[in-house]
Short mmCIF file of C-alpha atoms in Angstrom, two decimals:
data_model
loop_
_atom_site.label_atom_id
_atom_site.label_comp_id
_atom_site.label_asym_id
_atom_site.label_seq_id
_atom_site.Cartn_x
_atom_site.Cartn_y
_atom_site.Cartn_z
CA UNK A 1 -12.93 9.88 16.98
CA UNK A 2 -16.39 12.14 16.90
CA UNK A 3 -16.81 15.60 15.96
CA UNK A 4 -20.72 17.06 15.65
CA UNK A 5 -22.38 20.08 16.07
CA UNK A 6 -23.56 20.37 19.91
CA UNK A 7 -23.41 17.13 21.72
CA UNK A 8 -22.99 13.75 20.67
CA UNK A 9 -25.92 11.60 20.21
CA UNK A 10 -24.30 7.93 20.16
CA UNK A 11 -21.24 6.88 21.72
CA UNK A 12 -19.41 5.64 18.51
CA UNK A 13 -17.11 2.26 18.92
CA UNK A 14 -13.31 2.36 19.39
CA UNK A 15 -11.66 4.31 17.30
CA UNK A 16 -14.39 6.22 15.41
CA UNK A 17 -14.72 9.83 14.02
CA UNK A 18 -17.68 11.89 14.21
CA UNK A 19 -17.34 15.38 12.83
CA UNK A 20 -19.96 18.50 12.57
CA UNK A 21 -22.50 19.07 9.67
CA UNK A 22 -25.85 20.65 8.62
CA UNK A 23 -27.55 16.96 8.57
CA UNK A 24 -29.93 16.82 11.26
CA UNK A 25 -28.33 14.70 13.40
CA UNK A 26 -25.58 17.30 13.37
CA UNK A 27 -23.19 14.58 11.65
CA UNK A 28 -20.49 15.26 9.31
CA UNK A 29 -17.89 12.51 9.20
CA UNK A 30 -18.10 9.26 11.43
CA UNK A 31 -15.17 7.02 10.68
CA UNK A 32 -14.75 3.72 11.98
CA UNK A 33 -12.03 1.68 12.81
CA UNK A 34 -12.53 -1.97 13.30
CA UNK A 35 -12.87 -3.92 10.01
CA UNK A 36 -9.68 -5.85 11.46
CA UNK A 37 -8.14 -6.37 8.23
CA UNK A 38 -6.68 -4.09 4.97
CA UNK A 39 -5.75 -0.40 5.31
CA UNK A 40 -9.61 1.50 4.56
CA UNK A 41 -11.86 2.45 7.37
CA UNK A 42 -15.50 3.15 6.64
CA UNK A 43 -16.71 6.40 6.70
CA UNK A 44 -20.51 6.43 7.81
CA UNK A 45 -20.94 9.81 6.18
CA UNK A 46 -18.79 10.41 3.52
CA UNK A 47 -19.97 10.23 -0.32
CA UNK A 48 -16.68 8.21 -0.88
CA UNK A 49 -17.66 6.12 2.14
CA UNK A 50 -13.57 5.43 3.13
CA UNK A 51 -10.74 6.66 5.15
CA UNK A 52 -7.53 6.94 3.20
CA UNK A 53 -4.51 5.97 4.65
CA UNK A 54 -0.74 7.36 4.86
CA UNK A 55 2.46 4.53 5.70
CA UNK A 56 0.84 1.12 6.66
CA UNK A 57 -1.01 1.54 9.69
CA UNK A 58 -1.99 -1.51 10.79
CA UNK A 59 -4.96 -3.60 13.12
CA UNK A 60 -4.55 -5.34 16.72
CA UNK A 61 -6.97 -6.80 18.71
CA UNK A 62 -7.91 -4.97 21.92
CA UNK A 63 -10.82 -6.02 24.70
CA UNK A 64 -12.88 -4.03 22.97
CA UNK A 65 -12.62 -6.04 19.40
CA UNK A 66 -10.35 -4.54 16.50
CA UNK A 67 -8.29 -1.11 17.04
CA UNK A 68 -6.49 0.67 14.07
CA UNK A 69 -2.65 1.03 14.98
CA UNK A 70 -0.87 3.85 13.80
CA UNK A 71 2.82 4.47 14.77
CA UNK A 72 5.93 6.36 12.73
CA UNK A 73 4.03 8.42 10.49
CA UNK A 74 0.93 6.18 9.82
CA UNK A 75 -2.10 7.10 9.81
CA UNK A 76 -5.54 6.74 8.32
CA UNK A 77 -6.63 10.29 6.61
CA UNK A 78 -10.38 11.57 6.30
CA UNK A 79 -10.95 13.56 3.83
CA UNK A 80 -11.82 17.04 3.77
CA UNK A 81 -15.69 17.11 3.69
CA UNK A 82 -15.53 21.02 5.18
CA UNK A 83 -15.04 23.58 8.08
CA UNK A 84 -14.68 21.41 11.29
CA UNK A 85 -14.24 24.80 13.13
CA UNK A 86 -16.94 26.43 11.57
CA UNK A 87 -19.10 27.43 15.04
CA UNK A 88 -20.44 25.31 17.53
CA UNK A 89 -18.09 21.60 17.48
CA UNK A 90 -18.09 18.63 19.45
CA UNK A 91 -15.06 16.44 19.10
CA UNK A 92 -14.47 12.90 20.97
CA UNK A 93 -11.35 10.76 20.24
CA UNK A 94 -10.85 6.97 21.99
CA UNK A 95 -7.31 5.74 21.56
CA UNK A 96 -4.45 3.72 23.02
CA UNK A 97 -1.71 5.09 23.85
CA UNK A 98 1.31 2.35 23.23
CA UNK A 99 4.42 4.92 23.90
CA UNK A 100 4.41 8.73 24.24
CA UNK A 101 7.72 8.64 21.20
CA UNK A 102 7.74 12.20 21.18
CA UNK A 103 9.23 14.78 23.72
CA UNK A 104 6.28 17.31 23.37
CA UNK A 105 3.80 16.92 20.83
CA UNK A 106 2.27 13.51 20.51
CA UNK A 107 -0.40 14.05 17.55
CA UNK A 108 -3.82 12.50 18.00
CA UNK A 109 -5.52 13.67 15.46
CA UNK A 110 -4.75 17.27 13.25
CA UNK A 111 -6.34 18.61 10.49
CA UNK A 112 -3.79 21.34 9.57
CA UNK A 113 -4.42 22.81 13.09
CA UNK A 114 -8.41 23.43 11.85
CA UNK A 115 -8.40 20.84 14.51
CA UNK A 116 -5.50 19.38 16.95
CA UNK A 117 -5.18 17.08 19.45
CA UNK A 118 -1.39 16.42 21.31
CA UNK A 119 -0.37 14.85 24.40
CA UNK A 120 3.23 15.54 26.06
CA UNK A 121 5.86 12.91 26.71
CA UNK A 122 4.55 12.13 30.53
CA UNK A 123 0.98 11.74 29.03
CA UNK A 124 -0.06 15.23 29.64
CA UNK A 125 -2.26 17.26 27.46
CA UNK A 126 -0.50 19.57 25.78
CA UNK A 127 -1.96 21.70 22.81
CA UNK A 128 -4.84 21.61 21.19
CA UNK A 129 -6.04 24.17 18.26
CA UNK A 130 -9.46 24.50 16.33
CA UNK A 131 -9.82 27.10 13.31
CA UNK A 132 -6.30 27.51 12.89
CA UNK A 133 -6.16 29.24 16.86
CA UNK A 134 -3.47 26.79 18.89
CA UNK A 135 -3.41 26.84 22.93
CA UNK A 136 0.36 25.32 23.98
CA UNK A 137 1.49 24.46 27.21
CA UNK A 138 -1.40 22.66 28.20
CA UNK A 139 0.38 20.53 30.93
CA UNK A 140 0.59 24.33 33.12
CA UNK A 141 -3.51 23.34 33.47
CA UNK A 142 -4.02 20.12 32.65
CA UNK A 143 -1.38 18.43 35.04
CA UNK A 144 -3.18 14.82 35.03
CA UNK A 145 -0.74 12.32 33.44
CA UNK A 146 -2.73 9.47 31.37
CA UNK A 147 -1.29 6.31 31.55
CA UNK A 148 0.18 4.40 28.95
CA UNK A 149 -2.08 0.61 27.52
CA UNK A 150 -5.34 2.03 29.04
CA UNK A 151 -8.16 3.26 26.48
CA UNK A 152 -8.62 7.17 27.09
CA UNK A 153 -11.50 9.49 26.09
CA UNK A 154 -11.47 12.60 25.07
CA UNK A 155 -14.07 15.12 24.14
CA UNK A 156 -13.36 18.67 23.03
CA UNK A 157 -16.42 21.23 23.71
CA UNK A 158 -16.97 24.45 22.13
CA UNK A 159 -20.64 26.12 21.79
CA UNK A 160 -22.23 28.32 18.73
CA UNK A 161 -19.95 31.80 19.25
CA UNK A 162 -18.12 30.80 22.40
CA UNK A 163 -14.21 31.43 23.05
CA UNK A 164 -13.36 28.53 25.07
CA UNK A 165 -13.31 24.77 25.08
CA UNK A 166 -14.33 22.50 27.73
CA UNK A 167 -11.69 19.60 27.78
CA UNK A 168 -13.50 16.05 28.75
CA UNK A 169 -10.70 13.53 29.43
CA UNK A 170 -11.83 10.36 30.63
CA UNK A 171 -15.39 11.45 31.82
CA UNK A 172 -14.00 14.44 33.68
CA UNK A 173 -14.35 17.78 33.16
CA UNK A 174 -10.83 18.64 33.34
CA UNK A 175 -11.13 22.40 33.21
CA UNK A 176 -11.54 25.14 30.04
CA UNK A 177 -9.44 26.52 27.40
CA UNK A 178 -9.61 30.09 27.10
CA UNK A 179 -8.80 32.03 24.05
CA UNK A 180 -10.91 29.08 21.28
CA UNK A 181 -11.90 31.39 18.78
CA UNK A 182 -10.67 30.23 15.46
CA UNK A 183 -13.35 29.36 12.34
CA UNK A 184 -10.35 29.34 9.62
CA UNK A 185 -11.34 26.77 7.56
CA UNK A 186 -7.95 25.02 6.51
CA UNK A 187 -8.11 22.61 3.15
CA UNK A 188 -6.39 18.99 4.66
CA UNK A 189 -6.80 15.89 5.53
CA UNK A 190 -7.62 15.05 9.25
CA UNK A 191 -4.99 12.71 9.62
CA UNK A 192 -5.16 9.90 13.05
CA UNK A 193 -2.44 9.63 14.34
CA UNK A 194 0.46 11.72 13.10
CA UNK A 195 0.65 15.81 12.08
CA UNK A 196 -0.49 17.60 8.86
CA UNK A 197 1.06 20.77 10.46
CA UNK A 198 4.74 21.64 11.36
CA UNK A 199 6.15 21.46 15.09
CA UNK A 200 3.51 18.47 16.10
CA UNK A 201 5.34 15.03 16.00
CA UNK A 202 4.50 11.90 15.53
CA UNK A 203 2.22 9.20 17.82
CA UNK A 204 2.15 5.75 18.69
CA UNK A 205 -1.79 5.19 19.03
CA UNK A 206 -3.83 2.20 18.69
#
């Protein structure tokens, strides 16, 4: 998972988390996810330099080398570093899907709905938020279905002042989410995986 300030300047490995910051490379956090062993993940740019972790996620091999595995409430947490929301945000997630459990909100990622990620039950997006402003119903839009065991991409767009997201999925631009105009800063963990905020559910991610 990525998150900077304008666009990504490396494509970070599987599973790996990139978020916004004043450093010049625009990088605030980069977690990464393929030690392959033990429950920390290293955080690239982080003064504590880890992930923490919720449950026991676990680690599988995948094509692509090692892939975290969360499922049933596991997850591994980064810490809150500051305002993912706060203006212009880039945010790209790379994950597995293993099962869609949940009947509508299958969490990616969610910081407390500063940031949100969640697929449907037939593999449709379905809601996304940043600075505590949540677009539901996604599927309406977004009516491509994403197949379970396949690696999927996402990257969330939103420039310095604008309203609306562009929604990457897979190296498509699927289309734009009006209505993106939340900077509430919200003090949680961004959790991988499974919800720091009511209503979203649970995911089965590798």
């Amino acid at each position: 998972m990525a998150l900077w300030s304008g666009a990504p300047r490396v494509k970070p490995p599987f599973w790996a988390a990139t978020i916004r910051s004043p450093r010049p490379a625009g990088l605030f956090d980069t977690a990464i996810f393929n030690e392959g062993a033990g429950q920390l993940a290293s955080n690239l740019a982080a003064t504590n330099g880890f992930a923490s972790v919720t449950g026991t996620p676990t680690w599988v091999k995948i094509v692509e080398g090692h892939a975290a595995y969360c499922t049933g409430g596991s997850s591994f947490d980064i810490q809150n570093h500051g305002n993912i929301a706060a203006g212009g945000v880039t945010i790209q997630v790379r994950f597995l899907p293993v099962t869609w459990p949940a009947a509508i909100y299958n969490t990616i990622f969610d910081k407390n709905r500063e940031a949100s990620l969640a697929f449907n039950s037939s593999g449709q997006l379905r809601f996304i938020s940043l600075g505590n402003v949540g677009v539901d119903n996604l599927e309406a839009t977004f009516t491509t279905t994403y197949p379970l065991g396949i690696v999927h991409d996402v990257i969330m767009v939103r420039a310095a002042g604008a309203t609306t997201v562009d929604m990457w999925i897979d190296g498509i631009n699927r289309g734009t989410v009006a209505g993106m105009s939340g900077t509430t800063a919200v003090d949680s963990v961004l959790a991988l995986g499974r919800p720091t905020s009511a209503a979203l559910a649970n995911a089965d991610n590798q």
